[in-house]
Amino acid sequence: MTQQPPWGEPGEDRHYEPYEPYDPTARGPHVPPPVGYPVPGWQYGLDPATGLPLSDKSKVAAGLLQMLLPLIGIAGVGRLYAGHVGIGLVQLLGVLVGYLLICVVIGILVVPAMLLWSFVDGIVILASSHPRDGSGRVMR
């Protein structure tokens, strides 16, 4: 007994399901629409270049926070603002631990390294064409 292929025989009439328009209320109020169904007014809009949803965060604010605050000894605030909590906490806690380790001399290496990492990270955020926030949405 041979199995018939799932696509049918050549020339056979195929049955296609009718196209159903997307109903944004069918999946709940906080569930984003599937890819290919841009819904006007979905949260903060869609990026005109990529069609991806926009974030409520600003890339300029995140980049400047990430670049300028290391000049006064604080790191990771721009990443925390953008929603990248893991990287932001590593940078912030790394600087704080480095300040505590200055009395053991190793902090003299840790603090500048963390501040430099944060500063360069701010440049990367500003230079990126489509940086993402912690939720994966394109920052404005």
Short mmCIF file of C-alpha atoms in Angstrom, two decimals:
data_model
loop_
_atom_site.label_atom_id
_atom_site.label_comp_id
_atom_site.label_asym_id
_atom_site.label_seq_id
_atom_site.Cartn_x
_atom_site.Cartn_y
_atom_site.Cartn_z
CA MET A 1 0.00 0.00 0.00
CA THR A 2 1.53 3.32 -1.05
CA GLN A 3 0.82 6.50 0.81
CA GLN A 4 -0.57 9.46 -1.05
CA PRO A 5 1.57 12.61 -0.70
CA PRO A 6 -0.02 15.30 1.49
CA TRP A 7 -0.19 17.77 -1.41
CA GLY A 8 -2.34 15.52 -3.60
CA GLU A 9 -1.96 14.34 -7.16
CA PRO A 10 -1.16 16.69 -10.07
CA GLY A 11 -4.31 18.27 -11.46
CA GLU A 12 -6.31 17.39 -8.35
CA ASP A 13 -8.53 20.16 -6.98
CA ARG A 14 -6.99 21.47 -3.79
CA HIS A 15 -9.04 22.92 -0.95
CA TYR A 16 -7.72 26.17 0.52
CA GLU A 17 -8.96 27.72 3.74
CA PRO A 18 -10.46 31.18 3.23
CA TYR A 19 -8.40 34.12 4.45
CA GLU A 20 -9.66 35.49 7.75
CA PRO A 21 -8.76 39.06 8.68
CA TYR A 22 -6.88 39.60 11.93
CA ASP A 23 -9.03 40.38 14.97
CA PRO A 24 -6.85 42.19 17.56
CA THR A 25 -9.29 41.45 20.39
CA ALA A 26 -9.26 37.69 19.84
CA ARG A 27 -5.88 37.18 21.54
CA GLY A 28 -6.29 39.60 24.44
CA PRO A 29 -5.44 43.26 24.95
CA HIS A 30 -1.74 42.85 25.79
CA VAL A 31 -0.71 40.34 23.12
CA PRO A 32 1.06 41.88 20.12
CA PRO A 33 -0.28 41.15 16.67
CA PRO A 34 1.44 38.38 14.69
CA VAL A 35 4.04 39.26 12.10
CA GLY A 36 2.45 40.57 8.92
CA TYR A 37 -0.56 42.10 10.67
CA PRO A 38 0.44 45.67 11.52
CA VAL A 39 -2.36 47.16 13.55
CA PRO A 40 -2.51 50.98 13.39
CA GLY A 41 -1.91 52.49 16.80
CA TRP A 42 -0.43 49.33 18.31
CA GLN A 43 1.18 50.73 21.45
CA TYR A 44 3.81 53.15 20.12
CA GLY A 45 3.50 52.54 16.39
CA LEU A 46 5.67 50.75 13.88
CA ASP A 47 9.11 51.66 12.58
CA PRO A 48 8.62 52.84 8.98
CA ALA A 49 11.94 51.37 7.84
CA THR A 50 11.61 47.87 9.30
CA GLY A 51 7.92 47.51 10.18
CA LEU A 52 8.85 46.44 13.71
CA PRO A 53 7.04 47.84 16.75
CA LEU A 54 8.52 51.00 18.26
CA SER A 55 9.57 51.37 21.87
CA ASP A 56 8.63 54.12 24.26
CA LYS A 57 12.36 54.55 25.02
CA SER A 58 14.67 56.99 23.23
CA LYS A 59 17.98 55.84 21.80
CA VAL A 60 19.47 59.31 22.37
CA ALA A 61 18.48 59.31 26.05
CA ALA A 62 19.81 55.77 26.57
CA GLY A 63 23.07 56.54 24.76
CA LEU A 64 23.69 59.82 26.59
CA LEU A 65 22.93 58.29 29.98
CA GLN A 66 25.30 55.46 29.14
CA MET A 67 28.05 57.83 27.93
CA LEU A 68 27.86 60.81 30.28
CA LEU A 69 27.20 59.24 33.68
CA PRO A 70 30.49 57.27 33.64
CA LEU A 71 32.22 60.66 33.61
CA ILE A 72 30.96 61.19 37.18
CA GLY A 73 31.54 57.58 38.23
CA ILE A 74 28.19 55.86 37.60
CA ALA A 75 27.81 53.14 34.95
CA GLY A 76 24.97 51.14 33.41
CA VAL A 77 22.13 53.64 33.83
CA GLY A 78 21.49 53.90 30.09
CA ARG A 79 21.13 50.13 29.81
CA LEU A 80 18.79 50.07 32.80
CA TYR A 81 16.72 52.83 31.17
CA ALA A 82 16.52 50.85 27.92
CA GLY A 83 15.36 47.72 29.75
CA HIS A 84 18.57 45.67 29.49
CA VAL A 85 18.58 44.97 33.21
CA GLY A 86 21.27 42.27 33.17
CA ILE A 87 23.95 44.34 31.43
CA GLY A 88 22.98 47.47 33.36
CA LEU A 89 23.26 45.75 36.74
CA VAL A 90 26.59 44.14 35.84
CA GLN A 91 28.00 47.55 34.90
CA LEU A 92 26.52 49.34 37.92
CA LEU A 93 27.44 46.69 40.47
CA GLY A 94 30.86 46.24 38.87
CA VAL A 95 31.65 49.90 39.49
CA LEU A 96 30.30 49.76 43.05
CA VAL A 97 32.31 46.61 43.85
CA GLY A 98 35.33 48.25 42.22
CA TYR A 99 34.97 51.23 44.53
CA LEU A 100 34.93 48.85 47.50
CA LEU A 101 38.00 47.01 46.17
CA ILE A 102 40.06 50.18 45.81
CA CYS A 103 41.33 49.58 49.35
CA VAL A 104 42.72 46.24 48.12
CA VAL A 105 44.26 47.95 45.05
CA ILE A 106 42.51 45.75 42.46
CA GLY A 107 39.68 48.28 42.35
CA ILE A 108 42.06 50.70 40.64
CA LEU A 109 41.81 48.41 37.59
CA VAL A 110 38.15 47.39 37.91
CA VAL A 111 36.56 50.86 38.17
CA PRO A 112 38.16 52.37 35.03
CA ALA A 113 37.46 49.17 33.06
CA MET A 114 33.76 49.24 33.97
CA LEU A 115 33.46 52.97 33.29
CA LEU A 116 35.18 52.57 29.91
CA TRP A 117 32.88 49.65 29.04
CA SER A 118 29.84 51.78 29.86
CA PHE A 119 31.15 54.75 27.86
CA VAL A 120 31.88 52.63 24.76
CA ASP A 121 28.49 50.93 25.17
CA GLY A 122 26.84 54.37 24.98
CA ILE A 123 28.66 55.08 21.72
CA VAL A 124 27.44 51.73 20.35
CA ILE A 125 23.83 52.58 21.29
CA LEU A 126 24.02 55.98 19.59
CA ALA A 127 25.77 54.65 16.49
CA SER A 128 23.38 51.73 16.01
CA SER A 129 20.76 52.26 13.32
CA HIS A 130 18.01 50.23 15.02
CA PRO A 131 18.88 49.67 18.70
CA ARG A 132 16.42 47.53 20.66
CA ASP A 133 15.03 47.96 24.14
CA GLY A 134 14.74 45.14 26.67
CA SER A 135 11.51 43.91 25.04
CA GLY A 136 13.08 43.73 21.58
CA ARG A 137 11.26 46.79 20.21
CA VAL A 138 13.13 49.39 18.15
CA MET A 139 14.02 52.48 20.21
CA ARG A 140 12.98 55.84 18.73
#
